[in-house]
Coordinates of C-alpha atoms and ligand atoms in Angstrom, one line a residue:
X1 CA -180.3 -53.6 124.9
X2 CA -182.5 -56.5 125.8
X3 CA -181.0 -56.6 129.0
X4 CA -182.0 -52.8 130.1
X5 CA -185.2 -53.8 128.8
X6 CA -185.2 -56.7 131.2
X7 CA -184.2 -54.5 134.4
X8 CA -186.8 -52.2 132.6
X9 CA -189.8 -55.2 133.2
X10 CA -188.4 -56.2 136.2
X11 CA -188.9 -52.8 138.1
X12 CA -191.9 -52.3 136.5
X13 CA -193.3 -55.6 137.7
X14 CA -191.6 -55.2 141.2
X15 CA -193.3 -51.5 141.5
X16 CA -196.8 -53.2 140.4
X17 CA -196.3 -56.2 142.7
X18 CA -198.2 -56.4 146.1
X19 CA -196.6 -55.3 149.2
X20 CA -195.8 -59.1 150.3
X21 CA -193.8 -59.8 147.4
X22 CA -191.7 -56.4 146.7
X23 CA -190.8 -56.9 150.9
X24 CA -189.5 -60.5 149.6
X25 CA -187.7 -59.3 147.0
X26 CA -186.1 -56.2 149.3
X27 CA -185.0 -58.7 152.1
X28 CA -183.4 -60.7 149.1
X29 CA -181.9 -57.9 148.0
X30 CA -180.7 -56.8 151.3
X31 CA -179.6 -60.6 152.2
X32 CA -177.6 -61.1 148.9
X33 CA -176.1 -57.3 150.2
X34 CA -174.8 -58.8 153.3
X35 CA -173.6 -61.8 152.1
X36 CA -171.7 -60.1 149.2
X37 CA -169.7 -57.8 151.3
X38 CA -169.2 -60.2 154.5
X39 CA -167.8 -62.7 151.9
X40 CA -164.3 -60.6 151.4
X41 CA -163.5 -60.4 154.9
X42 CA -159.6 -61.3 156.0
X43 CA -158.3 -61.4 159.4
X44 CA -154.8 -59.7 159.6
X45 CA -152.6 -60.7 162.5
X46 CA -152.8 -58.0 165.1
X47 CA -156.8 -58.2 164.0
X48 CA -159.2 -58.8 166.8
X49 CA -160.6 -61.9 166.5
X50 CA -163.9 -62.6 164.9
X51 CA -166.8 -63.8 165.4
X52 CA -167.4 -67.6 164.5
X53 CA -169.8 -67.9 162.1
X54 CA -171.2 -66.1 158.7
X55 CA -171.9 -61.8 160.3
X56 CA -175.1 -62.5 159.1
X57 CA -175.9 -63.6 162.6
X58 CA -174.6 -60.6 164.4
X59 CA -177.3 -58.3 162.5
X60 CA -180.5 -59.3 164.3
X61 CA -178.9 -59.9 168.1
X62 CA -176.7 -56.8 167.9
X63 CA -180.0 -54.6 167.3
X64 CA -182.5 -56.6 169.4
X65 CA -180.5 -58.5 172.4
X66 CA -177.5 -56.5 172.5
X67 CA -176.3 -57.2 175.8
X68 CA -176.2 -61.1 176.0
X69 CA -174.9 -60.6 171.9
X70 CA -171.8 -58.4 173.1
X71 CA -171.7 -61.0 176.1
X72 CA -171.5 -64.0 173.8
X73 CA -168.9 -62.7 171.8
X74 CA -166.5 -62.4 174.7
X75 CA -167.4 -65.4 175.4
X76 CA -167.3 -67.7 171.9
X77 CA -164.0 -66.0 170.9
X78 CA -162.3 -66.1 174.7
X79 CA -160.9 -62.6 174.1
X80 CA -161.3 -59.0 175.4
X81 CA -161.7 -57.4 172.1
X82 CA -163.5 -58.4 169.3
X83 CA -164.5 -57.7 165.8
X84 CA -167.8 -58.5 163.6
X85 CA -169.2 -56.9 160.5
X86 CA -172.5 -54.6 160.2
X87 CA -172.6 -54.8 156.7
X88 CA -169.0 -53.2 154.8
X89 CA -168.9 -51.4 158.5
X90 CA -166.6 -53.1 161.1
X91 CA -166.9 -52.8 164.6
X92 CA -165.2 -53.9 167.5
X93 CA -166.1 -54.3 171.1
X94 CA -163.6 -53.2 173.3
X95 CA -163.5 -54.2 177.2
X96 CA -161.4 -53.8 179.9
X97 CA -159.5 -51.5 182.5
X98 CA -157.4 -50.4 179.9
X99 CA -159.6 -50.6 176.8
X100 CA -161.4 -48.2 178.4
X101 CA -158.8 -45.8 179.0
X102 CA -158.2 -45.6 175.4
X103 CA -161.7 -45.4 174.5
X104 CA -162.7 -42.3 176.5
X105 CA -159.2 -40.4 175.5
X106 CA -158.1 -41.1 172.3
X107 CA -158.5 -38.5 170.3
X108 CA -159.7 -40.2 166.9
X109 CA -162.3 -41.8 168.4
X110 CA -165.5 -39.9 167.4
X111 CA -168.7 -40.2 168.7
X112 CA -171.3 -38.1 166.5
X113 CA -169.8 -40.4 163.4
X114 CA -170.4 -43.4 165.8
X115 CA -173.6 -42.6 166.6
X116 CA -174.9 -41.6 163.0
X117 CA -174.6 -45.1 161.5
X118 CA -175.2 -47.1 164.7
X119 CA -177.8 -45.6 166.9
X120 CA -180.2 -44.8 163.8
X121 CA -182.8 -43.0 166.1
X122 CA -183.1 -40.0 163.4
X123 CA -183.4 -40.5 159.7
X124 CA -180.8 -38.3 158.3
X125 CA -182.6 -35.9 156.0
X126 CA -180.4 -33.4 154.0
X127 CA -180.5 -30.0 154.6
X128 CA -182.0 -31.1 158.7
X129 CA -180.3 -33.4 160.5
X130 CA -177.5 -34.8 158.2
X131 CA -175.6 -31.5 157.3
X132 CA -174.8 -30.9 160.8
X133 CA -171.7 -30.1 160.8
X134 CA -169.3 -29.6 163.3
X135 CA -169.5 -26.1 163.7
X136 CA -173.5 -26.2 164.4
X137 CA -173.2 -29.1 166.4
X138 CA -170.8 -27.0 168.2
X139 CA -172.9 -24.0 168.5
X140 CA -176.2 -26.2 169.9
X141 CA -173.6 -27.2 172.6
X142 CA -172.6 -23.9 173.5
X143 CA -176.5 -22.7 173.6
X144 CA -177.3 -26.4 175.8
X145 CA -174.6 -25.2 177.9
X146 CA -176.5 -21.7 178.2
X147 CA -179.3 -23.0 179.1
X148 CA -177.6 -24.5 182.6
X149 CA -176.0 -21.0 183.3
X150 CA -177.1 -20.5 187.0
X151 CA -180.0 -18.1 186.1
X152 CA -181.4 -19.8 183.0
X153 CA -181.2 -23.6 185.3
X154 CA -183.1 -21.3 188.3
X155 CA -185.5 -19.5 186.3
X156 CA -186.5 -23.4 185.1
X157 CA -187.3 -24.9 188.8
X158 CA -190.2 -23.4 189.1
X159 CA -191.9 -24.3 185.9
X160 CA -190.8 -27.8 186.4
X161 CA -192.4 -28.0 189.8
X162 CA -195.3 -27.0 188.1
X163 CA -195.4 -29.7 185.3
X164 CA -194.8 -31.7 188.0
X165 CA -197.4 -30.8 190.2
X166 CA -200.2 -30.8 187.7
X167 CA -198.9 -34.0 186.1
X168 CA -198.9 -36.2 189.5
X169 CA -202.3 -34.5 190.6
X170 CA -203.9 -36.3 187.4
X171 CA -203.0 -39.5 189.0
X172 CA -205.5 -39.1 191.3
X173 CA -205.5 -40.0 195.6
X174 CA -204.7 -43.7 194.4
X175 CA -203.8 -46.4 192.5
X176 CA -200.8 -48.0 190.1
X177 CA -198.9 -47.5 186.8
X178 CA -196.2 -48.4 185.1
X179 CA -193.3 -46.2 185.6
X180 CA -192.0 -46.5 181.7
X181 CA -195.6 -45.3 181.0
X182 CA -196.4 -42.4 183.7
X183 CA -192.5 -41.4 184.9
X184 CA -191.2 -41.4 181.4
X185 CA -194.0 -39.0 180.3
X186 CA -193.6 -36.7 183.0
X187 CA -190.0 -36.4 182.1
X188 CA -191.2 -36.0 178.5
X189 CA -192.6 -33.0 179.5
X190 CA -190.6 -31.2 181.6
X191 CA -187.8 -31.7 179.1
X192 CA -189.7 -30.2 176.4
X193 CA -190.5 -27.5 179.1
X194 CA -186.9 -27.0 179.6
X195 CA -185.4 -27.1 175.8
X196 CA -188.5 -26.0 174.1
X197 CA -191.1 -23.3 173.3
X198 CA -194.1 -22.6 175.7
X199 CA -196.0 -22.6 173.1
X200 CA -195.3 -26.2 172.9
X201 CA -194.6 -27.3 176.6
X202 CA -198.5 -25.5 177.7
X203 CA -200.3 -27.7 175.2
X204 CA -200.4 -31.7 176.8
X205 CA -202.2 -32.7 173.2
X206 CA -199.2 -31.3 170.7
X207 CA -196.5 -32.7 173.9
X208 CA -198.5 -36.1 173.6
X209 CA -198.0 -36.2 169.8
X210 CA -194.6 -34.9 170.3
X211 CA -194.2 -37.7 172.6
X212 CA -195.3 -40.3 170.1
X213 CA -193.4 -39.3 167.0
X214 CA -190.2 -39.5 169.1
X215 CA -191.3 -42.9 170.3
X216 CA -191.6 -44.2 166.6
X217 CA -188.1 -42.7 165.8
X218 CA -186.5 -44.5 168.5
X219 CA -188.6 -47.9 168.9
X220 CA -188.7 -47.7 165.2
X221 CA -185.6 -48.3 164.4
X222 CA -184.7 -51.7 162.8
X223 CA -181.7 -53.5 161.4
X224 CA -183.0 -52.3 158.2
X225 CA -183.2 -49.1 159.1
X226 CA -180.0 -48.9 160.7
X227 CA -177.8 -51.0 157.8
X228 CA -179.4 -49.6 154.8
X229 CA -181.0 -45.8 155.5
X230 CA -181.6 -44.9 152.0
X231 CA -183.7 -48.5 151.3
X232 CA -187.6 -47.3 151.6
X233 CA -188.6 -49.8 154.5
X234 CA -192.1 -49.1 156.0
X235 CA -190.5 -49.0 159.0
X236 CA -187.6 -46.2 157.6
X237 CA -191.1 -44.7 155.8
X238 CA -192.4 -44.1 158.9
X239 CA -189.8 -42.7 160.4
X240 CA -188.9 -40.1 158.2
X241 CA -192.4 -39.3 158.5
X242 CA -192.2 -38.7 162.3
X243 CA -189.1 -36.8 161.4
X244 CA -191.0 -34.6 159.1
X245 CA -194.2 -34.1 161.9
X246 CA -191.8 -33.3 164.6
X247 CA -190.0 -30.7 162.6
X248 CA -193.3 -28.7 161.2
X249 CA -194.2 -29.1 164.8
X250 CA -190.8 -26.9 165.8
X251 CA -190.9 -24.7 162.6
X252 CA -194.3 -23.7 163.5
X253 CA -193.6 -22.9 167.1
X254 CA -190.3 -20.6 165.9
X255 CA -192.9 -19.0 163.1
X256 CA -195.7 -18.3 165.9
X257 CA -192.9 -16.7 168.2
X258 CA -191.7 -14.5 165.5
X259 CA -194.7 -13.1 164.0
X260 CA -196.1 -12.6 167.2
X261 CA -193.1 -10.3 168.3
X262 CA -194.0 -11.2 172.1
X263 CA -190.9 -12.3 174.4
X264 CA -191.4 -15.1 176.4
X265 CA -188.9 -16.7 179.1
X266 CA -187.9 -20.0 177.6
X267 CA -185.3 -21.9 175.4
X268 CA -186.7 -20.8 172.2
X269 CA -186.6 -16.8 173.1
X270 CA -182.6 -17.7 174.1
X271 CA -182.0 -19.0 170.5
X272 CA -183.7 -16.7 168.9
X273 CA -182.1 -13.4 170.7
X274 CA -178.9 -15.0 170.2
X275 CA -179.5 -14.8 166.5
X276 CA -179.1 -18.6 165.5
X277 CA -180.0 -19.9 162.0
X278 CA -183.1 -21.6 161.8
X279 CA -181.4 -24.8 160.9
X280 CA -179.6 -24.4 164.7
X281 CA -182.8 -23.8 166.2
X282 CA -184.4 -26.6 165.2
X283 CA -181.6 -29.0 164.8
X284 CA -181.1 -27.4 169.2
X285 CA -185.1 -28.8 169.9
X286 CA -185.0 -32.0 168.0
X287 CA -181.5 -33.1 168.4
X288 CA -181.2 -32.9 172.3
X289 CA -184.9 -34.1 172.6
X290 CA -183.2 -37.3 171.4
X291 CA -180.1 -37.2 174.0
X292 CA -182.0 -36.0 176.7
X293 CA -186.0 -37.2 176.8
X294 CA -185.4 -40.8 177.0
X295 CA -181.9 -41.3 179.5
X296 CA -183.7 -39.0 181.8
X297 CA -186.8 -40.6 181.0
X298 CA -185.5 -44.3 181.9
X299 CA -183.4 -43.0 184.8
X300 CA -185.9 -41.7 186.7
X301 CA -188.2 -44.8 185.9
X302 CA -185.9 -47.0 187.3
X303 CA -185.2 -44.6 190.0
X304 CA -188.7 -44.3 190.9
X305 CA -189.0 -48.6 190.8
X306 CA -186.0 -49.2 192.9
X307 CA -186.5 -47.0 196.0
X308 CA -190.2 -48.1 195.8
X309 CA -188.6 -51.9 195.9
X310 CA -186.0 -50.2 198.8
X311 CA -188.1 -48.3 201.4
X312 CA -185.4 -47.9 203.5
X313 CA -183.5 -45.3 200.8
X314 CA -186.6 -43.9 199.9
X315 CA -187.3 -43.0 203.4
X316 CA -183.3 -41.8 203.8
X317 CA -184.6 -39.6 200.5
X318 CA -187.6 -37.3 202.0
X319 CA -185.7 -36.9 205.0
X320 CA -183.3 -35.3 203.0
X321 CA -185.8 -33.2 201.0
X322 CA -187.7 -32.5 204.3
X323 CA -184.7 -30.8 206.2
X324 CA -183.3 -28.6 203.0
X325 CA -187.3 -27.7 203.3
X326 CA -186.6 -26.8 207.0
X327 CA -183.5 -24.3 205.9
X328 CA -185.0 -22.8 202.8
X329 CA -188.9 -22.7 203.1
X330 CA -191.0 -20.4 204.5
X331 CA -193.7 -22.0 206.8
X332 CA -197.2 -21.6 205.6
X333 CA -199.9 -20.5 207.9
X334 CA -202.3 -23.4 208.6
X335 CA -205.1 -21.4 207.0
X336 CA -203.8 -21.9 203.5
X337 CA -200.8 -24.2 203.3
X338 CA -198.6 -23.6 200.5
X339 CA -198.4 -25.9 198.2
X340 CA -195.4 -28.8 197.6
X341 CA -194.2 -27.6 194.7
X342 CA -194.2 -23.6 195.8
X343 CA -192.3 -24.9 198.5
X344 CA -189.9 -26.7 196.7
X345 CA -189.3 -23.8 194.4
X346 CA -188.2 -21.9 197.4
X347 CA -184.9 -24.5 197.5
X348 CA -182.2 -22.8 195.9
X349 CA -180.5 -24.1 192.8
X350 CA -177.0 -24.4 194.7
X351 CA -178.8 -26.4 197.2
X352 CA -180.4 -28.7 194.7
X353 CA -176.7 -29.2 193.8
X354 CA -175.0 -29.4 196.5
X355 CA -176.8 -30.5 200.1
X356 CA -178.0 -33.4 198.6
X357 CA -176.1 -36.4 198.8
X358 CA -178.8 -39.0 199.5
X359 CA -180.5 -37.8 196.1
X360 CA -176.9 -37.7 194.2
X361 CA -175.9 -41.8 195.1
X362 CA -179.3 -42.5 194.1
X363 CA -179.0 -40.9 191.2
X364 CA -175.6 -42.7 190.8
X365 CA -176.5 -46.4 191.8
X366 CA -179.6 -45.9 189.1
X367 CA -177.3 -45.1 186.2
X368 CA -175.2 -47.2 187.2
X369 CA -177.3 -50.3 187.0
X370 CA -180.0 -49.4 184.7
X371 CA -178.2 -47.4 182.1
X372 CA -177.9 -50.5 179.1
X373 CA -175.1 -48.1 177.3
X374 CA -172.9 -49.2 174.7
X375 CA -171.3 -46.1 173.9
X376 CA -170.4 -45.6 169.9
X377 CA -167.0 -44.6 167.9
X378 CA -165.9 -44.2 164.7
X379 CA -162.0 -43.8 164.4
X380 CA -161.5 -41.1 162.3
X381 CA -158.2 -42.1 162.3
X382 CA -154.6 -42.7 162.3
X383 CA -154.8 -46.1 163.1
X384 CA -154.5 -47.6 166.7
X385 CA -154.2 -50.2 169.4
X386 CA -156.3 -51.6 172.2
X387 CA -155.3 -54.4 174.1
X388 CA -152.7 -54.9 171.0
X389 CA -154.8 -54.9 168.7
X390 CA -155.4 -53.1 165.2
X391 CA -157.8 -50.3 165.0
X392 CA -158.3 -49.2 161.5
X393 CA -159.3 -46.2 160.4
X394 CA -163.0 -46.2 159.8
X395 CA -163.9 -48.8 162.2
X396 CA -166.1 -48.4 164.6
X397 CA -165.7 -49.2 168.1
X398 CA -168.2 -49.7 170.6
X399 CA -167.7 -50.2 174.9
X400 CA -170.7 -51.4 176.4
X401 CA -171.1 -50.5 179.8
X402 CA -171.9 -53.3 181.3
X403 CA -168.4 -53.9 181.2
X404 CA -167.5 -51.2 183.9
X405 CA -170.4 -50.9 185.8
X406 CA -171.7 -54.9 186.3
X407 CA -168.4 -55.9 187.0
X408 CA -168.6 -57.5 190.3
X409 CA -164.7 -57.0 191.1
X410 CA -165.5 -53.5 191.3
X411 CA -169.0 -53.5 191.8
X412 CA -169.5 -56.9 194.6
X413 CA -172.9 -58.2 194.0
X414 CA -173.4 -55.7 190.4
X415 CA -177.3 -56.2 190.4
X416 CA -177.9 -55.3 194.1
X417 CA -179.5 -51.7 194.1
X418 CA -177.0 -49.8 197.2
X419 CA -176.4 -46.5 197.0
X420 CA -174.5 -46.7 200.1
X421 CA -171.7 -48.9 198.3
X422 CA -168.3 -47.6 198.2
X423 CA -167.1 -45.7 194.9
X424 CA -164.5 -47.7 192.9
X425 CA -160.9 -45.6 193.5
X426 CA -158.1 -45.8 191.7
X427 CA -159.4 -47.4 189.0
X428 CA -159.4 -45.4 185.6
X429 CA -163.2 -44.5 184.4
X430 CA -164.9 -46.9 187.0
X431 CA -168.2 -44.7 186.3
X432 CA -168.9 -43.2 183.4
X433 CA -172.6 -43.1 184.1
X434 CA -172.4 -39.2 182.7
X435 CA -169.6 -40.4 180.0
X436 CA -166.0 -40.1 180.7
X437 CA -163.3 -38.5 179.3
X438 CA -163.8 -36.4 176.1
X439 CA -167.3 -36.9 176.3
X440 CA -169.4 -35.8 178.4
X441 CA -172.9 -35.7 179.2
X442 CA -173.4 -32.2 178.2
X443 CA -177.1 -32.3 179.5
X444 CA -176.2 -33.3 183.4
X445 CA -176.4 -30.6 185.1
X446 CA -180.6 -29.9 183.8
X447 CA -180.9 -33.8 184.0
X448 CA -180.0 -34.3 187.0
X449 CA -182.1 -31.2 188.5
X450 CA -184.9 -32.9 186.8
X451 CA -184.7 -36.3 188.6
X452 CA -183.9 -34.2 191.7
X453 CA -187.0 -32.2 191.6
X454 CA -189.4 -35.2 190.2
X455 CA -188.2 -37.0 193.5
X456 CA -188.6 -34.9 196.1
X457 CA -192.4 -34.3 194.7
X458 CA -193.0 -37.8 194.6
X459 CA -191.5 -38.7 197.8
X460 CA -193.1 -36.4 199.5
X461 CA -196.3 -36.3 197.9
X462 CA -196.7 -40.1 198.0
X463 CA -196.1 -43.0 199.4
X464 CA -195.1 -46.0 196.9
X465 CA -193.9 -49.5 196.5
X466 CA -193.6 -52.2 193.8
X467 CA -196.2 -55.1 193.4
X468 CA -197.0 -57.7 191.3
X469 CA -199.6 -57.9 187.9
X470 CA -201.8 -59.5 191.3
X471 CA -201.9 -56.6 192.8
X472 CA -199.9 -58.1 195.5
X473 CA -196.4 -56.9 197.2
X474 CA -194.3 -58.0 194.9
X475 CA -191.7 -61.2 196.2
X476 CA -189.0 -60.4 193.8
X477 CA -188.2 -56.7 192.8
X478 CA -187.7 -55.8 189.4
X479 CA -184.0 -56.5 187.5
X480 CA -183.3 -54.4 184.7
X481 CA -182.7 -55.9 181.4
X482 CA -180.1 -54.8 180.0
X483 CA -181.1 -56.1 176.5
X484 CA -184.0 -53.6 175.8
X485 CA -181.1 -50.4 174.8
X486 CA -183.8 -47.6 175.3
X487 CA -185.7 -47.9 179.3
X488 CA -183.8 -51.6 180.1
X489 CA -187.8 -52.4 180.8
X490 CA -188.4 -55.8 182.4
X491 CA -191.4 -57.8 180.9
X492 CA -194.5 -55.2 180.7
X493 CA -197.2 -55.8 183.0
X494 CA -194.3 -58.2 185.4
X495 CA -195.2 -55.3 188.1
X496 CA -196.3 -51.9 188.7
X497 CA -195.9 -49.1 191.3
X498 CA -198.5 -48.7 193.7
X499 CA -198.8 -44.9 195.0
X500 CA -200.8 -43.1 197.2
X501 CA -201.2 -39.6 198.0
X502 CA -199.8 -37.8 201.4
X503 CA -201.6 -35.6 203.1
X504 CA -199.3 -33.5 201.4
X505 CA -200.8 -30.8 199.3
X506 CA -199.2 -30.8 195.5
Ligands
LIG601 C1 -180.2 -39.2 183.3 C2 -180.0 -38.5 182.1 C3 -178.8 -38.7 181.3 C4 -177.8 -39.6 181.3 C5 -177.6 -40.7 182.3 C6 -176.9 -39.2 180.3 C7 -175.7 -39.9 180.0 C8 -174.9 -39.6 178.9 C9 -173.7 -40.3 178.6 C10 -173.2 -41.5 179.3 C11 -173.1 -39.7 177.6 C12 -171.8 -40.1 176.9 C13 -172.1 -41.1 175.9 C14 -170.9 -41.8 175.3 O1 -169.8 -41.6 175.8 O2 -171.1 -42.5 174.3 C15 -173.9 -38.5 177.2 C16 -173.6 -37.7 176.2 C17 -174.4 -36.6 175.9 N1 -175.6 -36.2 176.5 FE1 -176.4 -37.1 178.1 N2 -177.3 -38.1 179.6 C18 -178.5 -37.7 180.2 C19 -179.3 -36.6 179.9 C20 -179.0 -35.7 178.9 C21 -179.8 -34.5 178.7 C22 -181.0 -34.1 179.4 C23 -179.2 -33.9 177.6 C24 -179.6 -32.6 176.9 C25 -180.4 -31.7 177.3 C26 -178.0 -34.7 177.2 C27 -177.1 -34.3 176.2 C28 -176.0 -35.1 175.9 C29 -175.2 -34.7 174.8 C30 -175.4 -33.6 173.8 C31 -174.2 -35.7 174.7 C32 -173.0 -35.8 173.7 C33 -171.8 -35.1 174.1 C34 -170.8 -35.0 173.0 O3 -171.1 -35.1 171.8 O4 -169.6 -34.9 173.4 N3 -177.9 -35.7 178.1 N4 -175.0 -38.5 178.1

């Protein structure tokens, strides 16, 4: 008795304390957590090797400098595999021709489980994003898949020119920005354009807030929030928060729609006359959001940075988008020229796809070197080996991609931006820039119309180039770093893109 009565005063004091001290008493908690369960680890002999040193250390690098973590580990244990602990949750890296082989194909290997506990980008909240199950994940694949069809991915073009197009004429004739700022937004929106509502994508205030809530889910997430979801951090606080705005903000939209009995020709009118659950609809808008806003959203930064620091393939670029203008546009009379992204819109989608090849190894040397990937497993089991060693069932295993596509024996000279480089053949997976395997980007075909489309208006409706925080031509272009896991952003402010307009009508 006196003891509950003790836990009794203890919570009771701990719930009355000031913030400072119940946040010392939680990272106590959390720390005498990790060092409980990290204490009862044993190596087996066909084990991967472990890390040197308590997994207490791993915690903070894995989540905040990921990339020279993983590389240390390769490096401190001298083997291609190896193991550490998250908590009670083991993970091993895996790297190597044939690690990688087994990654992308074996068949126990899951990714959604992999992602849930690793990635940590959205709270799960029974009943909305946790109770997913396989069959509506399924189903919001088979309706992302829809949405590519040919006539869904054509009726699109013309509504992303037109984002576009109002988007880049608020930069004004000149001046400079930061890509991560102005090229991820524009991406924000013509994603939300493309998996959304238009009663969503034709307001810029409820797409800026939009914007922001997805920002805190995924720059909010900490070890913390990561290791122990159900522990009320603020930063886990304010998450589910965002969760909670972002999904009034879609419930809202599907409510408007459906009292207001008016079709429109979007995402949301496909879901709905399809007949999907609510659950599907929503779980459709905020789910691939997540997958699809911020890879296309750091590609086409990056792409936008390294032809401005490569003139040479930016030039090779409009060429390209000038002659399929030559085969598929009408000319406009000199009275009232048509505008860029009219003409543009006149390209058909086949085209887009397939008389581009400048655009596609651009696209291609951009993921390649400015994708910071580690791509997530869970091994749902039986049991198995890479590079001879155990993989139990319930570990996770992780691949970074650095391993494939920074790897100069494939790759000579990794870092240098050359689209014109030969393709690695005969070697198993040597790009998995869109996955590999049995996984997929299931989003490629509308991501890659996106960056297609952003390009060729920016190309031709500016001229551009990288410069320093001085305002000067920058000596030294910008290197991604592969240890910031969302937009591999360099140092902010260490240089900006300086654009003017073209005589080019938007
Ligand atoms: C430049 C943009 C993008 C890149 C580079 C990219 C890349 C990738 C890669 C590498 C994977 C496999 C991950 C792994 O093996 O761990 C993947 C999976 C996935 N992507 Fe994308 N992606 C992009 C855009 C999109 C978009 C726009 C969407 C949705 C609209 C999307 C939806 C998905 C989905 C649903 C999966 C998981 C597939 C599965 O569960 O099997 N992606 N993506």
């Amino acid at each position: 008795m006196p003891y509950t009565i003790g836990l009794h005063a203890a919570s009771t004091a701990f719930l009355s304390a000031g913030f400072a001290t119940q946040f010392t008493v939680a990272v106590i908690v959390f720390l005498a957590i990790i060092l409980t369960t990290s204490a009862f680890q044993k190596d087996g002999v066909d084990a991967p090797a472990s890390l040197p040193g308590n997994s207490l250390l791993a915690i903070t690098p894995f989540f905040r400098r990921r990339y020279d973590f993983l590389n240390w580990g390769f490096h401190a244990t001298g083997q291609s595999i190896f193991q550490f602990q998250l908590l009670r949750n083991t993970v091993i890296v895996v790297s190597g021709e044939s690690a990688r082989e087994k990654f992308f194909t074996a068949k126990g290997l899951d990714l959604t489980e992999g992602f849930k506990i690793l990635s940590g980008a959205i709270p799960m909240v029974r009943g909305v994003t946790s109770d997913l199950q396989v069959r509506r994940i399924a189903m919001i694949h088979r309706r992302l898949a829809s949405v590519q069809k040919n006539a869904s991915l054509t009726a699109l073009i013309p509504h992303i020119l037109d984002d576009s197009r109002r988007i880049m004429e608020s930069w004004g004739t000149n001046g400079r920005f930061d890509p991560f700022d102005k090229i991820y937004e524009l991406i924000f929106q013509i994603t939300i354009r493309s998996l959304s509502c238009t009663e969503i994508s034709d307001d810029p205030a409820l797409v800026s807030r939009l914007k922001t809530l997805y920002d805190t889910l995924d720059t909010g997430t900490t070890p913390a929030t990561v290791l122990v979801p159900w522990f009320p951090t603020p930063a886990m606080i304010k998450k589910l928060w965002a969760t909670k705005e972002i999904y009034d903000i879609v419930v809202k939209a599907i409510d408007a729609r459906e009292k207001s009995g008016i079709a429109q020709n979007d995402t949301l009118q496909m879901l709905l006359d399809a007949g999907d659950e609510k659950l599907i609809v929503v779980g459709f808008i905020m789910g691939l959001l997540i997958a699809g806003a911020r890879a296309t959203g750091t590609t086409a930064s990056w792409l936008m940075t390294l032809i401005g620091g490569h003139p040479e393939w930016r030039a090779k670029a409009a060429v390209e988008v000038e002659s399929l203008l030559a085969s598929y546009s009408s000319p406009s009379s000199s009275s009232a020229p048509h505008s860029l992204a009219s003409r543009l819109a006149s390209i058909p989608l086949e085209a887009w796809e397939s008389e581009t090849p400048v655009l596609d190894s651009i696209i291609r040397e951009t993921t390649r070197i400015a994708q910071p990937h580690t791509a997530m497993r869970r091994n749902l089991g039986p049991e198995l080996y890479i590079n001879n060693k155990i993989i139990p069932t319930g570990a996770y295993v992780i691949y970074p991609f650095s391993d494939v596509h920074l790897d100069p024996e494939l790759y000579p000279d990794p870092w240098k931006f050359d689209p014109g480089r030969k393709e690695p053949v005969n070697t198993p997976f040597g790009y998995v820039g869109w996955g590999g395997g049995k996984t997929l980007c299931l989003g490629t075909r509308l991501a890659k119309v996106e960056l297609k489309l952003v390009t060729a208006m920016f190309v031709l409706g500016f001229n551009h180039s990288i410069i320093d925080q001085a305002g000067k031509p920058s000596d030294t272009l910008p290197v991604p770093n592969w240890n910031d896991i969302l937009l591999c952003r360099p140092p902010k402010d260490s240089f900006y893109i300086k654009y003017e307009r073209t005589r080019v009508p938007l």
